[in-house]
Coordinates of C-alpha atoms in Angstrom, one line a residue:
X1 CA 87.6 -27.1 73.6
X2 CA 88.5 -26.8 69.9
X3 CA 88.5 -23.3 68.4
X4 CA 85.8 -22.8 65.8
X5 CA 86.6 -21.2 62.4
X6 CA 85.7 -17.5 61.9
X7 CA 82.5 -17.0 59.9
X8 CA 81.8 -13.4 58.9
X9 CA 78.1 -14.0 58.4
X10 CA 77.6 -15.4 61.9
X11 CA 79.7 -12.6 63.3
X12 CA 77.5 -9.9 61.7
X13 CA 74.3 -11.6 62.6
X14 CA 75.5 -12.0 66.1
X15 CA 75.6 -8.3 66.7
X16 CA 71.9 -8.0 66.0
X17 CA 72.6 -5.0 63.6
X18 CA 73.2 -6.6 60.3
X19 CA 69.5 -7.3 59.4
X20 CA 68.2 -3.9 60.2
X21 CA 71.1 -2.1 58.5
X22 CA 70.7 -4.2 55.4
X23 CA 67.0 -3.5 55.3
X24 CA 67.5 0.3 55.8
X25 CA 70.1 0.3 53.0
X26 CA 67.8 -1.5 50.7
X27 CA 64.9 0.8 51.5
X28 CA 67.1 3.9 50.9
X29 CA 68.2 2.6 47.5
X30 CA 64.6 1.9 46.5
X31 CA 63.5 5.4 47.6
X32 CA 66.4 7.0 45.7
X33 CA 65.4 5.1 42.5
X34 CA 61.8 6.1 42.9
X35 CA 62.8 9.8 43.4
X36 CA 65.0 9.7 40.4
X37 CA 62.3 8.2 38.2
X38 CA 59.8 10.8 39.4
X39 CA 62.1 13.6 38.6
X40 CA 62.7 12.4 35.1
X41 CA 66.3 11.3 35.7
X42 CA 67.4 14.7 37.1
X43 CA 69.5 14.9 40.2
X44 CA 67.3 14.8 43.3
X45 CA 67.1 18.0 45.2
X46 CA 68.2 20.2 42.3
X47 CA 67.0 23.8 42.3
X48 CA 64.1 24.8 40.2
X49 CA 65.1 25.9 36.7
X50 CA 67.9 23.4 36.3
X51 CA 68.3 20.5 33.9
X52 CA 70.2 17.2 34.1
X53 CA 73.2 17.2 36.5
X54 CA 72.0 20.5 37.9
X55 CA 72.9 22.6 34.8
X56 CA 70.8 25.7 34.3
X57 CA 68.3 25.7 31.5
X58 CA 68.5 28.3 28.8
X59 CA 65.8 30.5 27.3
X60 CA 65.6 28.3 24.3
X61 CA 65.3 25.0 26.2
X62 CA 62.5 26.6 28.4
X63 CA 60.8 27.9 25.2
X64 CA 60.9 24.5 23.5
X65 CA 59.6 22.8 26.7
X66 CA 56.6 25.2 26.7
X67 CA 56.0 24.9 23.0
X68 CA 55.7 21.1 23.2
X69 CA 53.0 21.5 25.8
X70 CA 51.1 24.2 23.8
X71 CA 48.2 22.7 21.7
X72 CA 48.1 25.8 19.5
X73 CA 51.8 25.3 18.5
X74 CA 51.3 21.6 17.9
X75 CA 48.2 22.2 15.6
X76 CA 49.7 25.1 13.7
X77 CA 53.0 23.2 13.3
X78 CA 51.3 20.1 11.9
X79 CA 49.3 22.3 9.4
X80 CA 52.5 24.1 8.3
X81 CA 54.3 20.8 8.0
X82 CA 51.6 19.5 5.8
X83 CA 51.7 22.6 3.6
X84 CA 55.5 22.3 3.3
X85 CA 55.2 18.7 2.2
X86 CA 52.6 19.3 -0.5
X87 CA 54.6 22.4 -1.6
X88 CA 57.6 20.1 -2.2
X89 CA 55.7 17.1 -3.6
X90 CA 52.2 18.2 -4.7
X91 CA 51.9 15.1 -6.8
X92 CA 51.5 13.1 -3.6
X93 CA 47.9 14.2 -3.3
X94 CA 47.1 15.7 -6.8
X95 CA 47.9 13.6 -9.8
X96 CA 46.5 16.0 -12.4
X97 CA 48.1 18.9 -14.4
X98 CA 47.0 22.3 -13.1
X99 CA 47.4 23.8 -16.6
X100 CA 45.3 21.2 -18.3
X101 CA 41.8 22.6 -18.9
X102 CA 38.6 21.6 -20.7
X103 CA 36.2 24.4 -21.6
X104 CA 33.4 21.9 -21.9
X105 CA 33.5 21.4 -18.1
X106 CA 33.8 25.1 -17.2
X107 CA 32.2 26.1 -13.9
X108 CA 31.0 22.5 -13.3
X109 CA 30.7 21.5 -9.6
X110 CA 32.1 18.5 -7.7
X111 CA 32.5 15.3 -9.6
X112 CA 34.1 11.9 -8.9
X113 CA 37.8 12.4 -9.0
X114 CA 37.4 16.2 -9.0
X115 CA 36.1 17.1 -5.6
X116 CA 36.4 20.8 -5.9
X117 CA 34.9 21.1 -9.4
X118 CA 36.2 23.2 -12.3
X119 CA 37.0 26.8 -12.8
X120 CA 35.9 29.2 -15.6
X121 CA 38.5 27.8 -18.0
X122 CA 37.6 24.1 -17.2
X123 CA 40.7 23.6 -15.0
X124 CA 40.5 21.3 -12.0
X125 CA 40.1 23.5 -8.9
X126 CA 41.5 20.9 -6.6
X127 CA 44.7 20.4 -8.6
X128 CA 45.2 24.2 -8.9
X129 CA 44.6 24.7 -5.2
X130 CA 47.2 22.1 -4.3
X131 CA 49.8 23.4 -6.7
X132 CA 49.1 27.0 -5.6
X133 CA 50.5 26.0 -2.2
X134 CA 54.0 25.8 -3.6
X135 CA 53.9 29.3 -5.0
X136 CA 52.5 31.0 -1.9
X137 CA 54.7 29.2 0.6
X138 CA 57.8 29.8 -1.6
X139 CA 57.1 33.5 -1.8
X140 CA 56.3 33.8 1.9
X141 CA 59.4 31.9 3.1
X142 CA 61.9 33.6 0.8
X143 CA 60.5 37.0 1.5
X144 CA 60.6 36.4 5.2
X145 CA 64.2 35.2 5.0
X146 CA 65.3 38.2 3.0
X147 CA 63.5 40.6 5.3
X148 CA 64.8 39.0 8.4
X149 CA 68.5 38.8 7.3
X150 CA 68.6 42.3 5.6
X151 CA 66.7 44.1 8.4
X152 CA 68.5 42.3 11.2
X153 CA 71.9 43.1 9.9
X154 CA 71.1 46.8 9.3
X155 CA 69.3 47.3 12.6
X156 CA 71.7 45.3 14.6
X157 CA 74.7 47.2 13.4
X158 CA 73.0 50.6 13.8
X159 CA 72.0 49.7 17.4
X160 CA 75.4 48.4 18.3
X161 CA 77.5 51.2 16.9
X162 CA 75.0 54.1 17.2
X163 CA 76.1 57.5 16.2
X164 CA 75.5 59.0 12.8
X165 CA 74.7 55.7 11.1
X166 CA 72.0 55.0 13.6
X167 CA 70.4 58.4 12.9
X168 CA 70.6 57.9 9.2
X169 CA 69.0 54.5 9.4
X170 CA 66.2 55.8 11.6
X171 CA 65.3 58.5 9.1
X172 CA 65.4 56.0 6.2
X173 CA 63.1 53.6 8.0
X174 CA 60.7 56.5 8.7
X175 CA 60.6 57.2 4.9
X176 CA 59.8 53.5 4.1
X177 CA 57.1 53.4 6.8
X178 CA 55.4 56.2 5.1
X179 CA 54.9 54.2 1.8
X180 CA 51.6 52.3 1.7
X181 CA 52.5 48.7 0.9
X182 CA 49.7 48.0 -1.6
X183 CA 50.0 51.3 -3.3
X184 CA 53.8 50.8 -3.6
X185 CA 53.2 47.4 -5.1
X186 CA 50.8 48.8 -7.7
X187 CA 53.4 51.4 -8.7
X188 CA 56.6 49.3 -8.6
X189 CA 55.2 46.0 -9.9
X190 CA 53.1 47.4 -12.7
X191 CA 56.2 48.0 -14.8
X192 CA 57.5 44.4 -14.3
X193 CA 56.9 42.0 -17.1
X194 CA 58.5 38.9 -15.5
X195 CA 56.4 35.9 -14.7
X196 CA 58.6 34.6 -12.0
X197 CA 58.3 35.1 -8.2
X198 CA 61.5 37.1 -7.8
X199 CA 60.0 40.6 -8.5
X200 CA 57.3 40.0 -5.9
X201 CA 59.9 38.7 -3.4
X202 CA 62.2 41.7 -4.0
X203 CA 59.3 44.1 -3.5
X204 CA 58.4 42.6 -0.2
X205 CA 62.0 42.7 1.0
X206 CA 62.3 46.3 -0.1
X207 CA 59.3 47.5 1.9
X208 CA 59.4 44.9 4.7
X209 CA 62.9 45.3 6.1
X210 CA 62.3 48.5 8.1
X211 CA 60.0 46.8 10.6
X212 CA 62.5 44.0 11.4
X213 CA 65.3 46.6 11.4
X214 CA 63.7 48.7 14.1
X215 CA 62.9 45.7 16.2
X216 CA 66.5 44.3 15.9
X217 CA 67.9 47.8 16.7
X218 CA 66.0 48.1 19.9
X219 CA 66.8 44.5 20.9
X220 CA 70.5 45.0 20.4
X221 CA 70.5 48.3 22.3
X222 CA 68.9 46.6 25.2
X223 CA 71.2 43.5 25.1
X224 CA 74.5 45.5 24.8
X225 CA 73.7 47.2 28.2
X226 CA 73.7 44.0 30.1
X227 CA 76.5 43.3 32.6
X228 CA 77.9 40.2 30.8
X229 CA 78.4 42.3 27.6
X230 CA 80.2 45.0 29.6
X231 CA 82.3 42.4 31.3
X232 CA 83.3 40.9 28.0
X233 CA 84.2 44.3 26.6
X234 CA 86.3 45.0 29.7
X235 CA 88.2 41.7 29.1
X236 CA 89.1 42.9 25.6
X237 CA 86.5 41.1 23.5
X238 CA 86.4 42.5 19.9
X239 CA 83.2 44.1 18.4
X240 CA 82.6 41.1 16.2
X241 CA 82.9 38.7 19.1
X242 CA 80.5 40.8 21.2
X243 CA 78.0 40.8 18.4
X244 CA 78.2 37.2 17.4
X245 CA 78.8 35.5 20.7
X246 CA 77.1 37.6 23.3
X247 CA 74.5 40.0 21.8
X248 CA 73.0 38.1 18.9
X249 CA 71.9 35.0 20.8
X250 CA 70.2 37.2 23.4
X251 CA 68.7 39.7 20.9
X252 CA 67.4 37.4 18.1
X253 CA 64.2 36.2 19.9
X254 CA 62.0 39.2 19.1
X255 CA 63.1 39.1 15.4
X256 CA 62.1 35.4 15.2
X257 CA 58.7 36.1 16.6
X258 CA 58.0 39.0 14.3
X259 CA 59.3 37.2 11.3
X260 CA 57.2 34.1 12.0
X261 CA 54.0 36.2 12.2
X262 CA 55.1 38.3 9.1
X263 CA 55.4 35.1 7.0
X264 CA 51.6 34.7 6.9
X265 CA 51.3 38.4 6.1
X266 CA 53.6 38.1 3.1
X267 CA 51.6 35.2 1.8
X268 CA 48.4 37.2 2.0
X269 CA 50.2 40.2 0.4
X270 CA 51.3 38.1 -2.5
X271 CA 47.7 36.9 -3.0
X272 CA 46.5 40.5 -2.8
X273 CA 48.9 41.8 -5.4
X274 CA 48.1 38.9 -7.7
X275 CA 44.4 39.6 -7.2
X276 CA 45.0 43.2 -8.3
X277 CA 46.9 41.9 -11.4
X278 CA 50.4 43.3 -10.5
X279 CA 51.8 40.3 -8.6
X280 CA 52.2 36.9 -10.1
X281 CA 50.9 36.4 -13.6
X282 CA 49.6 33.4 -15.6
X283 CA 50.6 30.7 -16.4
X284 CA 51.9 30.7 -12.8
X285 CA 49.5 28.9 -10.5
X286 CA 48.7 31.0 -7.5
X287 CA 45.8 31.3 -5.0
X288 CA 45.6 35.1 -5.7
X289 CA 45.3 34.5 -9.4
X290 CA 42.6 31.9 -9.0
X291 CA 40.7 34.1 -6.5
X292 CA 40.9 37.0 -9.0
X293 CA 39.6 34.9 -11.9
X294 CA 36.8 33.4 -9.7
X295 CA 35.5 36.7 -8.3
X296 CA 33.3 37.4 -11.4
X297 CA 31.7 34.0 -11.1
X298 CA 30.9 34.0 -7.4
X299 CA 27.1 33.8 -7.9
X300 CA 27.1 31.1 -10.5
X301 CA 30.0 29.0 -9.3
X302 CA 31.0 29.9 -5.7
X303 CA 33.2 26.8 -5.4
X304 CA 35.7 28.4 -7.7
X305 CA 36.4 31.1 -5.0
X306 CA 35.8 29.3 -1.8
X307 CA 38.5 26.6 -2.1
X308 CA 41.5 28.7 -3.0
X309 CA 40.3 31.4 -0.5
X310 CA 39.9 28.8 2.2
X311 CA 43.4 27.4 1.6
X312 CA 44.8 30.9 1.8
X313 CA 43.0 31.7 5.0
X314 CA 44.1 28.4 6.7
X315 CA 47.7 29.0 5.7
X316 CA 47.8 32.6 7.0
X317 CA 46.0 31.6 10.2
X318 CA 48.5 28.7 10.8
X319 CA 51.5 31.0 10.6
X320 CA 49.9 33.6 12.8
X321 CA 49.1 31.0 15.4
X322 CA 52.6 29.7 15.2
X323 CA 54.0 33.1 15.7
X324 CA 51.8 33.8 18.7
X325 CA 52.8 30.5 20.3
X326 CA 56.5 31.3 19.7
X327 CA 56.0 34.8 21.2
X328 CA 54.4 33.5 24.3
X329 CA 57.2 30.9 24.8
X330 CA 60.0 33.4 24.3
X331 CA 58.6 36.3 26.3
X332 CA 60.0 36.2 29.8
X333 CA 57.3 38.5 31.1
X334 CA 54.7 35.8 30.4
X335 CA 56.4 33.2 32.5

């Protein structure tokens, strides 16, 4: 009887195991793909709180994930983005000149092409409201950056080194906390004759840094007591490395939260000082200046006051809502 050639397929099929084994393997691969797709591409079976390839998520990645799911953050961020865009390019939505006025149209209401009407000098309220965004946002952002940087550096160094410098800074901050902000603005800015935004920004930084400094000091004192900081110090890490590499990334979150909320406060403070006549001065276009000029015509022409005041309220509310959302995302106690 002639010997038949060896055929692997027939040999496997003859055992009665190839079909079921192939089917089981195919099913396992399908289940694995479905599990991977359901887990968003992460390794199946990874512990909770881990990212791709089983890597642990950081505080910032968790915070960003929560913020993306928070409708308050999304709405406030979109409003702020719109304000930033029109601050940089106000001509996108307002083609007129905010300083061009016609006394013949003073206090007139809404007209085609001029939806907000005219103010007491015959200037277009819509154009002035749009261009006033640039001034208010600029003052708020620059004042917040100055306060955050200056206060964080002083407070962080005092909290890290302690000793006599910490005691001196604490007493100085107590003195600044005792100064009423509006009263201090009336006294300090009344002698300034400049029409630029820098005196107002400098005043806000001068009286605003103690709050950030105290928060940064407490956060640094808490962070430097952690085990990883003590371990790095025991391994010979320098003070600069401890501050920049280990303490600052873990102590900066409270400063960011307070600074975000304070930005809206500084915008309202600029409007208050301009309303009182010691902040920004004409011909600078500002919501505070327009509100101050419109207050005497509130009965005859309320539109002159409502539009800049409404823009100011929406801007301040947007930054406060953004700060609250960031605080909820960065606070571990709320998780």
